[in-house]
PDB file of C-alpha atoms in Angstrom:
ATOM      1  CA  UNK A   1       0.552   9.769   5.479  1.00 45.00           C
ATOM      2  CA  UNK A   2       1.096   9.187   8.839  1.00 45.00           C
ATOM      3  CA  UNK A   3       4.049   7.634  11.248  1.00 46.00           C
ATOM      4  CA  UNK A   4       3.243   6.517  14.798  1.00 46.00           C
ATOM      5  CA  UNK A   5       5.694   4.373  15.628  1.00 50.00           C
ATOM      6  CA  UNK A   6       9.554   5.293  16.262  1.00 46.00           C
ATOM      7  CA  UNK A   7      11.496   4.519  13.310  1.00 47.00           C
ATOM      8  CA  UNK A   8      15.246   4.557  12.814  1.00 54.00           C
ATOM      9  CA  UNK A   9      14.958   6.241   8.552  1.00 69.00           C
ATOM     10  CA  UNK A  10      12.270   8.887   7.666  1.00 87.00           C
ATOM     11  CA  UNK A  11       8.972   8.207   6.819  1.00 88.00           C
ATOM     12  CA  UNK A  12       8.818   6.619   3.640  1.00 92.00           C
ATOM     13  CA  UNK A  13       6.856   8.988   0.704  1.00 90.00           C
ATOM     14  CA  UNK A  14       4.980   8.107  -1.979  1.00 88.00           C
ATOM     15  CA  UNK A  15       7.154   7.862  -5.177  1.00 90.00           C
ATOM     16  CA  UNK A  16       4.473   6.539  -7.535  1.00 87.00           C
ATOM     17  CA  UNK A  17       1.826   4.782  -8.471  1.00 87.00           C
ATOM     18  CA  UNK A  18      -0.599   2.813 -10.752  1.00 85.00           C
ATOM     19  CA  UNK A  19      -3.400   4.918 -11.889  1.00 72.00           C
ATOM     20  CA  UNK A  20      -6.196   3.971  -9.358  1.00 65.00           C
ATOM     21  CA  UNK A  21      -9.423   3.450 -10.537  1.00 62.00           C
ATOM     22  CA  UNK A  22     -11.350   6.247  -9.951  1.00 63.00           C
ATOM     23  CA  UNK A  23     -15.042   4.893  -7.619  1.00 59.00           C
ATOM     24  CA  UNK A  24     -17.197   6.544 -10.786  1.00 59.00           C
ATOM     25  CA  UNK A  25     -15.853   4.644 -12.831  1.00 59.00           C
ATOM     26  CA  UNK A  26     -18.871   1.570 -13.768  1.00 55.00           C
ATOM     27  CA  UNK A  27     -17.498  -2.163 -13.243  1.00 56.00           C
ATOM     28  CA  UNK A  28     -18.972  -5.404 -13.728  1.00 52.00           C
ATOM     29  CA  UNK A  29     -21.121  -7.127 -10.727  1.00 60.00           C
ATOM     30  CA  UNK A  30     -17.974  -9.298  -9.326  1.00 64.00           C
ATOM     31  CA  UNK A  31     -20.349 -11.883  -7.953  1.00 66.00           C
ATOM     32  CA  UNK A  32     -21.690 -12.984  -4.656  1.00 71.00           C
ATOM     33  CA  UNK A  33     -21.451 -10.897  -1.954  1.00 75.00           C
ATOM     34  CA  UNK A  34     -18.667  -8.310  -3.861  1.00 80.00           C
ATOM     35  CA  UNK A  35     -19.706  -6.065  -6.011  1.00 82.00           C
ATOM     36  CA  UNK A  36     -16.565  -4.460  -7.386  1.00 87.00           C
ATOM     37  CA  UNK A  37     -12.909  -5.532  -6.917  1.00 91.00           C
ATOM     38  CA  UNK A  38     -10.432  -2.365  -7.447  1.00 92.00           C
ATOM     39  CA  UNK A  39      -6.640  -2.797  -7.958  1.00 94.00           C
ATOM     40  CA  UNK A  40      -3.674  -0.579  -7.564  1.00 95.00           C
ATOM     41  CA  UNK A  41      -0.251  -0.125  -6.603  1.00 96.00           C
ATOM     42  CA  UNK A  42       2.556   2.634  -4.922  1.00 96.00           C
ATOM     43  CA  UNK A  43       5.826   3.111  -5.049  1.00 97.00           C
ATOM     44  CA  UNK A  44       7.620   4.724  -1.733  1.00 97.00           C
ATOM     45  CA  UNK A  45      10.455   5.854  -0.985  1.00 96.00           C
ATOM     46  CA  UNK A  46      13.440   4.187   0.829  1.00 97.00           C
ATOM     47  CA  UNK A  47      12.834   3.477   4.505  1.00 97.00           C
ATOM     48  CA  UNK A  48      13.360   0.817   7.553  1.00 97.00           C
ATOM     49  CA  UNK A  49      11.761   0.026  10.210  1.00 97.00           C
ATOM     50  CA  UNK A  50       8.321   0.394  11.950  1.00 97.00           C
ATOM     51  CA  UNK A  51       4.982   3.150  10.509  1.00 96.00           C
ATOM     52  CA  UNK A  52       1.813   4.038  10.433  1.00 97.00           C
ATOM     53  CA  UNK A  53       0.678   4.505   6.834  1.00 97.00           C
ATOM     54  CA  UNK A  54      -2.029   5.952   4.947  1.00 97.00           C
ATOM     55  CA  UNK A  55      -2.898   5.655   0.970  1.00 96.00           C
ATOM     56  CA  UNK A  56      -6.075   7.669   0.087  1.00 94.00           C
ATOM     57  CA  UNK A  57      -8.039   6.589  -2.570  1.00 95.00           C
ATOM     58  CA  UNK A  58     -11.806   7.026  -2.804  1.00 94.00           C
ATOM     59  CA  UNK A  59     -12.602   3.923  -4.263  1.00 95.00           C
ATOM     60  CA  UNK A  60     -12.046   2.593   0.155  1.00 96.00           C
ATOM     61  CA  UNK A  61     -15.412   3.426   1.987  1.00 97.00           C
ATOM     62  CA  UNK A  62     -15.328   2.266   5.697  1.00 97.00           C
ATOM     63  CA  UNK A  63     -16.969  -1.681   4.779  1.00 95.00           C
ATOM     64  CA  UNK A  64     -14.571  -1.968   2.981  1.00 96.00           C
ATOM     65  CA  UNK A  65     -11.927  -4.960   2.827  1.00 96.00           C
ATOM     66  CA  UNK A  66      -8.625  -4.483   1.325  1.00 98.00           C
ATOM     67  CA  UNK A  67      -5.910  -6.363   1.215  1.00 98.00           C
ATOM     68  CA  UNK A  68      -2.735  -4.682   1.017  1.00 98.00           C
ATOM     69  CA  UNK A  69       1.209  -6.312   0.227  1.00 98.00           C
ATOM     70  CA  UNK A  70       4.756  -5.032   0.337  1.00 98.00           C
ATOM     71  CA  UNK A  71       8.325  -5.967  -1.057  1.00 97.00           C
ATOM     72  CA  UNK A  72      11.010  -4.945  -2.116  1.00 98.00           C
ATOM     73  CA  UNK A  73      11.688  -3.075  -5.051  1.00 98.00           C
ATOM     74  CA  UNK A  74      15.121  -3.021  -7.763  1.00 97.00           C
ATOM     75  CA  UNK A  75      16.524   0.162  -8.721  1.00 95.00           C
ATOM     76  CA  UNK A  76      13.640  -0.213 -12.126  1.00 95.00           C
ATOM     77  CA  UNK A  77      10.838  -0.438  -9.278  1.00 94.00           C
ATOM     78  CA  UNK A  78      10.811  -4.388 -10.077  1.00 96.00           C
ATOM     79  CA  UNK A  79       9.109  -6.638  -7.111  1.00 97.00           C
ATOM     80  CA  UNK A  80      11.677  -9.070  -5.491  1.00 97.00           C
ATOM     81  CA  UNK A  81      12.270 -11.320  -2.317  1.00 96.00           C
ATOM     82  CA  UNK A  82      15.632 -10.637  -0.409  1.00 95.00           C
ATOM     83  CA  UNK A  83      16.768 -11.303   3.142  1.00 97.00           C
ATOM     84  CA  UNK A  84      14.622  -8.184   4.100  1.00 97.00           C
ATOM     85  CA  UNK A  85      11.044  -9.694   5.699  1.00 97.00           C
ATOM     86  CA  UNK A  86       8.835  -6.678   4.856  1.00 97.00           C
ATOM     87  CA  UNK A  87       5.307  -7.344   7.271  1.00 97.00           C
ATOM     88  CA  UNK A  88       2.308  -5.350   6.602  1.00 98.00           C
ATOM     89  CA  UNK A  89      -0.755  -5.783   9.399  1.00 97.00           C
ATOM     90  CA  UNK A  90      -3.482  -3.689  11.094  1.00 97.00           C
ATOM     91  CA  UNK A  91      -5.650  -2.643   8.273  1.00 98.00           C
ATOM     92  CA  UNK A  92      -8.021   0.392   8.833  1.00 98.00           C
ATOM     93  CA  UNK A  93     -10.810   1.037   5.515  1.00 98.00           C
ATOM     94  CA  UNK A  94     -11.517   4.552   5.823  1.00 98.00           C
ATOM     95  CA  UNK A  95     -13.669   6.487   3.955  1.00 97.00           C
ATOM     96  CA  UNK A  96     -11.644   7.360   1.050  1.00 96.00           C
ATOM     97  CA  UNK A  97      -8.545   6.107   2.581  1.00 97.00           C
ATOM     98  CA  UNK A  98      -7.121   3.491   4.213  1.00 98.00           C
ATOM     99  CA  UNK A  99      -4.204   3.070   6.864  1.00 98.00           C
ATOM    100  CA  UNK A 100      -2.227   0.495   7.737  1.00 98.00           C
ATOM    101  CA  UNK A 101       1.392  -0.756   9.123  1.00 98.00           C
ATOM    102  CA  UNK A 102       4.454  -1.653   7.769  1.00 98.00           C
ATOM    103  CA  UNK A 103       7.157  -3.443   9.215  1.00 98.00           C
ATOM    104  CA  UNK A 104      10.635  -3.114   7.531  1.00 97.00           C
ATOM    105  CA  UNK A 105      13.255  -5.596   9.332  1.00 96.00           C
ATOM    106  CA  UNK A 106      16.669  -3.822   7.920  1.00 96.00           C
ATOM    107  CA  UNK A 107      19.362  -2.576   8.849  1.00 96.00           C
ATOM    108  CA  UNK A 108      19.334   0.243   5.787  1.00 96.00           C
ATOM    109  CA  UNK A 109      16.649   1.793   4.215  1.00 97.00           C
ATOM    110  CA  UNK A 110      15.271  -0.346   1.642  1.00 97.00           C
ATOM    111  CA  UNK A 111      12.660   0.885  -1.497  1.00 97.00           C
ATOM    112  CA  UNK A 112       9.294  -0.835  -1.065  1.00 97.00           C
ATOM    113  CA  UNK A 113       6.268  -1.147  -3.387  1.00 97.00           C
ATOM    114  CA  UNK A 114       2.614  -1.588  -2.308  1.00 98.00           C
ATOM    115  CA  UNK A 115      -0.377  -3.536  -4.358  1.00 97.00           C
ATOM    116  CA  UNK A 116      -3.890  -2.498  -2.968  1.00 97.00           C
ATOM    117  CA  UNK A 117      -6.853  -4.606  -3.990  1.00 96.00           C
ATOM    118  CA  UNK A 118      -9.755  -3.467  -2.022  1.00 95.00           C
ATOM    119  CA  UNK A 119     -13.350  -5.374  -2.398  1.00 93.00           C
ATOM    120  CA  UNK A 120     -16.937  -4.134  -1.712  1.00 91.00           C
TER     121      UNK A 120
END
């Protein structure tokens, strides 16, 4: 994980995650021009501001389509819609990782969860 934008708090760090599927696990063909779909989630330490973050995941390649959502979480890790805006942009898949920009538009640090879908 790296941060290239200035922010008002510490860089968010991965706090927890689901058990992502590994590339070698076989999945059924989805159909059309999509051969496989994977889903996983990560929770992050509290932060606010704008950051470039990275997630390592071996199912991601440079031609993958990656969809990332972000939301605030409560102390139990449950997602909810609060007053703060969480914005994900500039999603760039690479070999074994995805880099994305997150903007947590709030005056104090908030914990978040990112959900990631990968289409290959």
